[in-house]
Amino acid sequence: MQVSNLQRQIYHTHTHLFQVPEHLMILMLGMVCSSLTTTVPVQAVLFDIDGTLCDSDPLHHLAFQELLLEIGYNNGVPIDDEFFIKNIAGRSDVEAAQNLFLDWPLEKGPKFLDDKEAKYRSLAKERLVPVKGLGKVVQWVKDHGYKRAAVTNAPRINEELMISLLGLSDFFQAVIIGGECEQPKPAPYPYLKALKELEVSAEHTFIFEDSPSGIRAGVAAGMPVVGLATRNPENSLLEAGAVLLIKDYEDPKLWAALEEIDREEAKLKKGSA
């Protein structure tokens, strides 16, 4: 397998993290790149929003924590990161309500979540920041002329606010809301709907996601998924089916994979010339 200089650079830059010989790590990096190059020629790139475009989970956690304390949830003990990741992060409002309020009437959970989302939006207006390197990957997608959509389980009012705050209102050609589909993530329907709206195929599309449920949705829809390890445990993202894990959009592993896509697409153009 031919490998790039950048793949070798990744190994040597992070060699203290690797517990395998160089030739095996280079092979693994080559396999990662190959899993994305199967989408060449790329038609579209899809993005989750929370935790993928912006590191919003701490704000969601804080909003939940404050409102749950107000109603004496968990005997007044604040929910911790482990509880948030296990029961709330990446889930639809309905699923989160079911996890939190097993004994509540069905209508009570959604009302609480509406209040929580309002609290989150007030926090987001002051504190929302993009994932590091987001502007760089957004420019890469635009420069290549790929179609793009945001696919989220967040309510539409949240989605509109976050995309606006991030300056991406003119970037996305479609925004898919899980709650407006047959089923939200982890079901594949939101991603399948994005493919239909963009008029592209799963075979030529890849996804950026940060949660196990989102990754499972993308995999079930037939696309390779790049997992962002912004908050969720890395092993949970791999178990869900991520083909590549990155810390953020400046991660050298990501740019090794995108560099490989560029080379493969250049070969295709040369061959058809």
CSV table of C-alpha atoms in Angstrom, one decimal:
chain,number,residue,atom,x,y,z
A,1,MET,CA,0.0,0.0,0.0
A,2,GLN,CA,1.4,3.4,-1.0
A,3,VAL,CA,1.3,5.9,1.8
A,4,SER,CA,1.7,9.7,1.8
A,5,ASN,CA,4.4,11.8,3.5
A,6,LEU,CA,1.7,13.2,5.7
A,7,GLN,CA,0.7,9.8,6.9
A,8,ARG,CA,4.3,9.2,7.9
A,9,GLN,CA,4.4,12.6,9.6
A,10,ILE,CA,1.4,11.7,11.7
A,11,TYR,CA,3.1,8.6,12.9
A,12,HIS,CA,6.4,10.4,13.8
A,13,THR,CA,4.6,13.4,15.4
A,14,HIS,CA,2.5,11.2,17.7
A,15,THR,CA,4.8,8.2,18.0
A,16,HIS,CA,4.7,8.5,21.8
A,17,LEU,CA,1.0,7.6,21.6
A,18,PHE,CA,1.4,4.6,19.4
A,19,GLN,CA,2.1,1.1,20.8
A,20,VAL,CA,2.6,-0.6,17.5
A,21,PRO,CA,5.5,-0.7,15.0
A,22,GLU,CA,5.7,2.1,12.4
A,23,HIS,CA,4.9,-0.2,9.5
A,24,LEU,CA,1.7,-1.4,11.1
A,25,MET,CA,0.6,2.1,12.1
A,26,ILE,CA,1.3,3.4,8.6
A,27,LEU,CA,-0.8,0.5,7.3
A,28,MET,CA,-3.6,1.4,9.6
A,29,LEU,CA,-3.5,5.1,8.5
A,30,GLY,CA,-3.6,3.9,4.9
A,31,MET,CA,-6.7,1.8,5.7
A,32,VAL,CA,-8.4,4.8,7.2
A,33,CYS,CA,-7.7,6.9,4.2
A,34,SER,CA,-9.0,4.1,1.9
A,35,SER,CA,-12.3,4.0,3.8
A,36,LEU,CA,-13.0,7.6,2.8
A,37,THR,CA,-11.6,7.3,-0.7
A,38,THR,CA,-14.3,4.7,-1.4
A,39,THR,CA,-16.6,7.7,-1.7
A,40,VAL,CA,-14.5,9.2,-4.6
A,41,PRO,CA,-15.8,11.0,-6.6
A,42,VAL,CA,-17.3,12.7,-3.6
A,43,GLN,CA,-20.7,14.3,-4.1
A,44,ALA,CA,-21.5,15.5,-0.6
A,45,VAL,CA,-20.4,15.9,3.0
A,46,LEU,CA,-22.9,15.8,5.8
A,47,PHE,CA,-22.4,17.3,9.3
A,48,ASP,CA,-24.1,16.8,12.6
A,49,ILE,CA,-24.4,20.1,14.6
A,50,ASP,CA,-24.1,19.7,18.4
A,51,GLY,CA,-20.6,18.6,19.3
A,52,THR,CA,-19.6,18.4,15.6
A,53,LEU,CA,-19.8,22.0,14.4
A,54,CYS,CA,-19.7,23.5,17.9
A,55,ASP,CA,-18.6,22.2,21.3
A,56,SER,CA,-22.1,22.6,22.7
A,57,ASP,CA,-22.4,19.6,25.0
A,58,PRO,CA,-21.1,21.6,28.0
A,59,LEU,CA,-23.9,24.2,27.5
A,60,HIS,CA,-26.5,21.4,27.2
A,61,HIS,CA,-25.1,19.8,30.3
A,62,LEU,CA,-25.3,23.1,32.2
A,63,ALA,CA,-28.8,23.8,31.1
A,64,PHE,CA,-30.0,20.3,32.2
A,65,GLN,CA,-28.0,20.5,35.4
A,66,GLU,CA,-29.6,23.9,36.5
A,67,LEU,CA,-33.2,22.9,35.6
A,68,LEU,CA,-32.9,19.4,37.2
A,69,LEU,CA,-31.6,21.0,40.4
A,70,GLU,CA,-34.6,23.3,40.4
A,71,ILE,CA,-37.0,20.3,40.6
A,72,GLY,CA,-34.9,18.3,43.0
A,73,TYR,CA,-33.9,15.6,40.6
A,74,ASN,CA,-31.5,13.0,41.9
A,75,ASN,CA,-32.1,14.2,45.4
A,76,GLY,CA,-30.5,17.6,44.5
A,77,VAL,CA,-27.2,16.1,43.4
A,78,PRO,CA,-26.0,17.7,40.1
A,79,ILE,CA,-25.7,15.3,37.2
A,80,ASP,CA,-22.1,14.6,36.2
A,81,ASP,CA,-20.5,14.1,32.8
A,82,GLU,CA,-20.9,10.3,33.0
A,83,PHE,CA,-24.6,10.6,33.5
A,84,PHE,CA,-25.0,13.2,30.8
A,85,ILE,CA,-23.1,11.1,28.2
A,86,LYS,CA,-25.0,7.9,29.1
A,87,ASN,CA,-28.5,9.3,29.2
A,88,ILE,CA,-28.7,12.6,27.3
A,89,ALA,CA,-25.8,13.4,24.8
A,90,GLY,CA,-26.7,12.8,21.2
A,91,ARG,CA,-30.2,11.6,21.9
A,92,SER,CA,-33.5,13.0,20.7
A,93,ASP,CA,-35.7,15.0,23.2
A,94,VAL,CA,-38.1,12.1,23.4
A,95,GLU,CA,-35.4,9.5,24.2
A,96,ALA,CA,-33.7,11.9,26.7
A,97,ALA,CA,-37.1,12.4,28.5
A,98,GLN,CA,-37.7,8.7,28.7
A,99,ASN,CA,-34.2,8.2,30.2
A,100,LEU,CA,-34.7,11.0,32.7
A,101,PHE,CA,-38.3,10.7,33.8
A,102,LEU,CA,-39.4,7.1,33.8
A,103,ASP,CA,-42.3,7.7,36.1
A,104,TRP,CA,-43.5,11.0,34.7
A,105,PRO,CA,-46.6,11.4,32.5
A,106,LEU,CA,-45.7,11.6,28.9
A,107,GLU,CA,-46.7,15.2,28.5
A,108,LYS,CA,-44.5,16.4,31.5
A,109,GLY,CA,-41.1,15.4,30.0
A,110,PRO,CA,-41.5,17.4,26.8
A,111,LYS,CA,-42.5,20.5,28.7
A,112,PHE,CA,-39.4,20.2,30.9
A,113,LEU,CA,-37.3,19.8,27.7
A,114,ASP,CA,-38.8,22.8,26.1
A,115,ASP,CA,-37.7,24.8,29.1
A,116,LYS,CA,-34.3,23.3,29.0
A,117,GLU,CA,-33.9,24.2,25.3
A,118,ALA,CA,-34.8,27.8,26.0
A,119,LYS,CA,-32.2,27.8,28.7
A,120,TYR,CA,-29.7,26.3,26.3
A,121,ARG,CA,-30.4,29.0,23.7
A,122,SER,CA,-29.8,31.8,26.2
A,123,LEU,CA,-26.4,30.2,27.1
A,124,ALA,CA,-25.5,29.6,23.5
A,125,LYS,CA,-25.9,33.2,22.5
A,126,GLU,CA,-23.1,34.1,24.9
A,127,ARG,CA,-20.8,31.1,24.9
A,128,LEU,CA,-21.2,29.0,21.7
A,129,VAL,CA,-17.8,28.5,20.0
A,130,PRO,CA,-17.0,26.4,16.9
A,131,VAL,CA,-15.0,23.2,17.0
A,132,LYS,CA,-11.3,24.1,16.4
A,133,GLY,CA,-10.5,24.1,12.7
A,134,LEU,CA,-14.1,24.2,11.5
A,135,GLY,CA,-13.5,27.1,9.2
A,136,LYS,CA,-10.7,25.2,7.5
A,137,VAL,CA,-12.8,22.1,6.7
A,138,VAL,CA,-15.8,24.3,5.6
A,139,GLN,CA,-13.5,26.0,3.1
A,140,TRP,CA,-12.2,22.7,1.9
A,141,VAL,CA,-15.8,21.5,1.2
A,142,LYS,CA,-16.7,24.8,-0.5
A,143,ASP,CA,-13.5,24.8,-2.6
A,144,HIS,CA,-14.3,21.3,-3.9
A,145,GLY,CA,-17.9,22.2,-4.8
A,146,TYR,CA,-19.3,19.4,-2.7
A,147,LYS,CA,-23.0,19.5,-1.7
A,148,ARG,CA,-23.5,19.8,2.1
A,149,ALA,CA,-26.2,19.4,4.7
A,150,ALA,CA,-26.6,19.6,8.4
A,151,VAL,CA,-28.4,16.6,10.0
A,152,THR,CA,-29.4,16.9,13.7
A,153,ASN,CA,-31.7,15.7,16.4
A,154,ALA,CA,-31.8,19.2,17.8
A,155,PRO,CA,-35.1,21.2,17.5
A,156,ARG,CA,-35.3,23.5,14.5
A,157,ILE,CA,-35.2,26.6,16.6
A,158,ASN,CA,-31.9,25.5,18.1
A,159,GLU,CA,-30.5,24.5,14.8
A,160,GLU,CA,-31.3,27.9,13.2
A,161,LEU,CA,-29.6,29.7,16.1
A,162,MET,CA,-26.5,27.6,16.2
A,163,ILE,CA,-25.9,27.7,12.4
A,164,SER,CA,-26.5,31.5,12.5
A,165,LEU,CA,-24.1,32.0,15.4
A,166,LEU,CA,-21.4,30.0,13.6
A,167,GLY,CA,-21.8,32.0,10.4
A,168,LEU,CA,-22.9,29.0,8.4
A,169,SER,CA,-26.4,30.1,7.3
A,170,ASP,CA,-25.3,30.3,3.6
A,171,PHE,CA,-23.1,27.2,3.8
A,172,PHE,CA,-25.7,24.4,4.1
A,173,GLN,CA,-27.9,23.6,1.2
A,174,ALA,CA,-30.2,21.5,3.4
A,175,VAL,CA,-30.9,21.1,7.1
A,176,ILE,CA,-32.5,17.9,8.3
A,177,ILE,CA,-34.2,17.7,11.7
A,178,GLY,CA,-34.5,14.2,13.2
A,179,GLY,CA,-37.8,15.0,14.9
A,180,GLU,CA,-39.3,15.8,11.5
A,181,CYS,CA,-38.3,12.4,10.0
A,182,GLU,CA,-40.0,9.0,10.4
A,183,GLN,CA,-37.6,8.4,13.3
A,184,PRO,CA,-34.6,10.5,14.6
A,185,LYS,CA,-31.1,9.2,15.0
A,186,PRO,CA,-29.9,6.5,15.7
A,187,ALA,CA,-32.3,5.5,12.9
A,188,PRO,CA,-31.0,6.2,9.5
A,189,TYR,CA,-33.9,8.2,8.2
A,190,PRO,CA,-32.5,11.7,8.8
A,191,TYR,CA,-29.3,10.9,6.8
A,192,LEU,CA,-31.4,9.1,4.1
A,193,LYS,CA,-33.5,12.3,3.9
A,194,ALA,CA,-30.4,14.4,3.5
A,195,LEU,CA,-29.3,12.2,0.5
A,196,LYS,CA,-32.7,12.6,-1.1
A,197,GLU,CA,-32.8,16.4,-0.7
A,198,LEU,CA,-29.3,16.9,-2.0
A,199,GLU,CA,-29.9,14.3,-4.8
A,200,VAL,CA,-26.7,12.4,-4.1
A,201,SER,CA,-25.9,8.8,-3.3
A,202,ALA,CA,-24.6,7.2,-0.1
A,203,GLU,CA,-21.7,5.7,-2.1
A,204,HIS,CA,-20.3,9.2,-2.7
A,205,THR,CA,-21.0,10.9,0.6
A,206,PHE,CA,-19.3,10.9,4.0
A,207,ILE,CA,-20.3,12.2,7.4
A,208,PHE,CA,-18.9,14.1,10.4
A,209,GLU,CA,-20.5,13.1,13.7
A,210,ASP,CA,-19.6,13.2,17.4
A,211,SER,CA,-22.0,10.8,19.2
A,212,PRO,CA,-22.5,7.0,19.1
A,213,SER,CA,-26.2,7.4,18.1
A,214,GLY,CA,-25.3,9.7,15.2
A,215,ILE,CA,-22.6,7.4,14.0
A,216,ARG,CA,-24.9,4.5,14.1
A,217,ALA,CA,-27.4,6.4,12.1
A,218,GLY,CA,-24.8,7.3,9.4
A,219,VAL,CA,-23.5,3.7,9.2
A,220,ALA,CA,-27.1,2.4,8.9
A,221,ALA,CA,-27.6,4.8,6.0
A,222,GLY,CA,-24.6,3.3,4.3
A,223,MET,CA,-22.0,6.0,4.6
A,224,PRO,CA,-18.5,6.2,6.3
A,225,VAL,CA,-18.5,8.4,9.3
A,226,VAL,CA,-15.6,10.5,10.8
A,227,GLY,CA,-16.0,10.6,14.5
A,228,LEU,CA,-15.1,13.7,16.5
A,229,ALA,CA,-14.0,12.9,20.0
A,230,THR,CA,-15.0,16.2,21.4
A,231,ARG,CA,-16.8,14.8,24.5
A,232,ASN,CA,-17.9,11.2,24.0
A,233,PRO,CA,-15.5,8.3,24.9
A,234,GLU,CA,-13.4,7.2,21.9
A,235,ASN,CA,-14.2,3.6,22.3
A,236,SER,CA,-17.9,4.3,22.1
A,237,LEU,CA,-17.4,6.1,18.8
A,238,LEU,CA,-15.4,3.2,17.4
A,239,GLU,CA,-17.9,0.6,18.6
A,240,ALA,CA,-20.6,2.6,16.8
A,241,GLY,CA,-18.7,2.2,13.5
A,242,ALA,CA,-16.6,5.4,13.0
A,243,VAL,CA,-14.0,4.8,10.3
A,244,LEU,CA,-11.7,7.6,11.7
A,245,LEU,CA,-11.5,9.4,15.0
A,246,ILE,CA,-10.3,13.0,15.1
A,247,LYS,CA,-9.8,15.4,18.0
A,248,ASP,CA,-11.0,18.4,15.9
A,249,TYR,CA,-10.8,19.7,12.3
A,250,GLU,CA,-7.1,20.5,12.6
A,251,ASP,CA,-6.2,16.9,13.4
A,252,PRO,CA,-3.5,15.6,11.0
A,253,LYS,CA,-5.3,12.3,10.6
A,254,LEU,CA,-8.2,14.1,9.0
A,255,TRP,CA,-6.0,16.0,6.6
A,256,ALA,CA,-4.2,12.8,5.6
A,257,ALA,CA,-7.5,11.3,4.7
A,258,LEU,CA,-8.6,14.5,2.8
A,259,GLU,CA,-5.3,14.6,1.0
A,260,GLU,CA,-5.9,11.1,-0.2
A,261,ILE,CA,-9.3,12.0,-1.5
A,262,ASP,CA,-7.7,14.9,-3.4
A,263,ARG,CA,-5.2,12.6,-5.0
A,264,GLU,CA,-7.8,10.0,-6.0
A,265,GLU,CA,-10.0,12.6,-7.5
A,266,ALA,CA,-7.1,14.1,-9.4
A,267,LYS,CA,-6.4,10.6,-10.9
A,268,LEU,CA,-10.0,10.3,-12.0
A,269,LYS,CA,-9.9,13.7,-13.7
A,270,LYS,CA,-6.6,12.9,-15.4
A,271,GLY,CA,-8.0,9.5,-16.6
A,272,SER,CA,-11.1,11.0,-18.1
A,273,ALA,CA,-9.2,13.9,-19.8
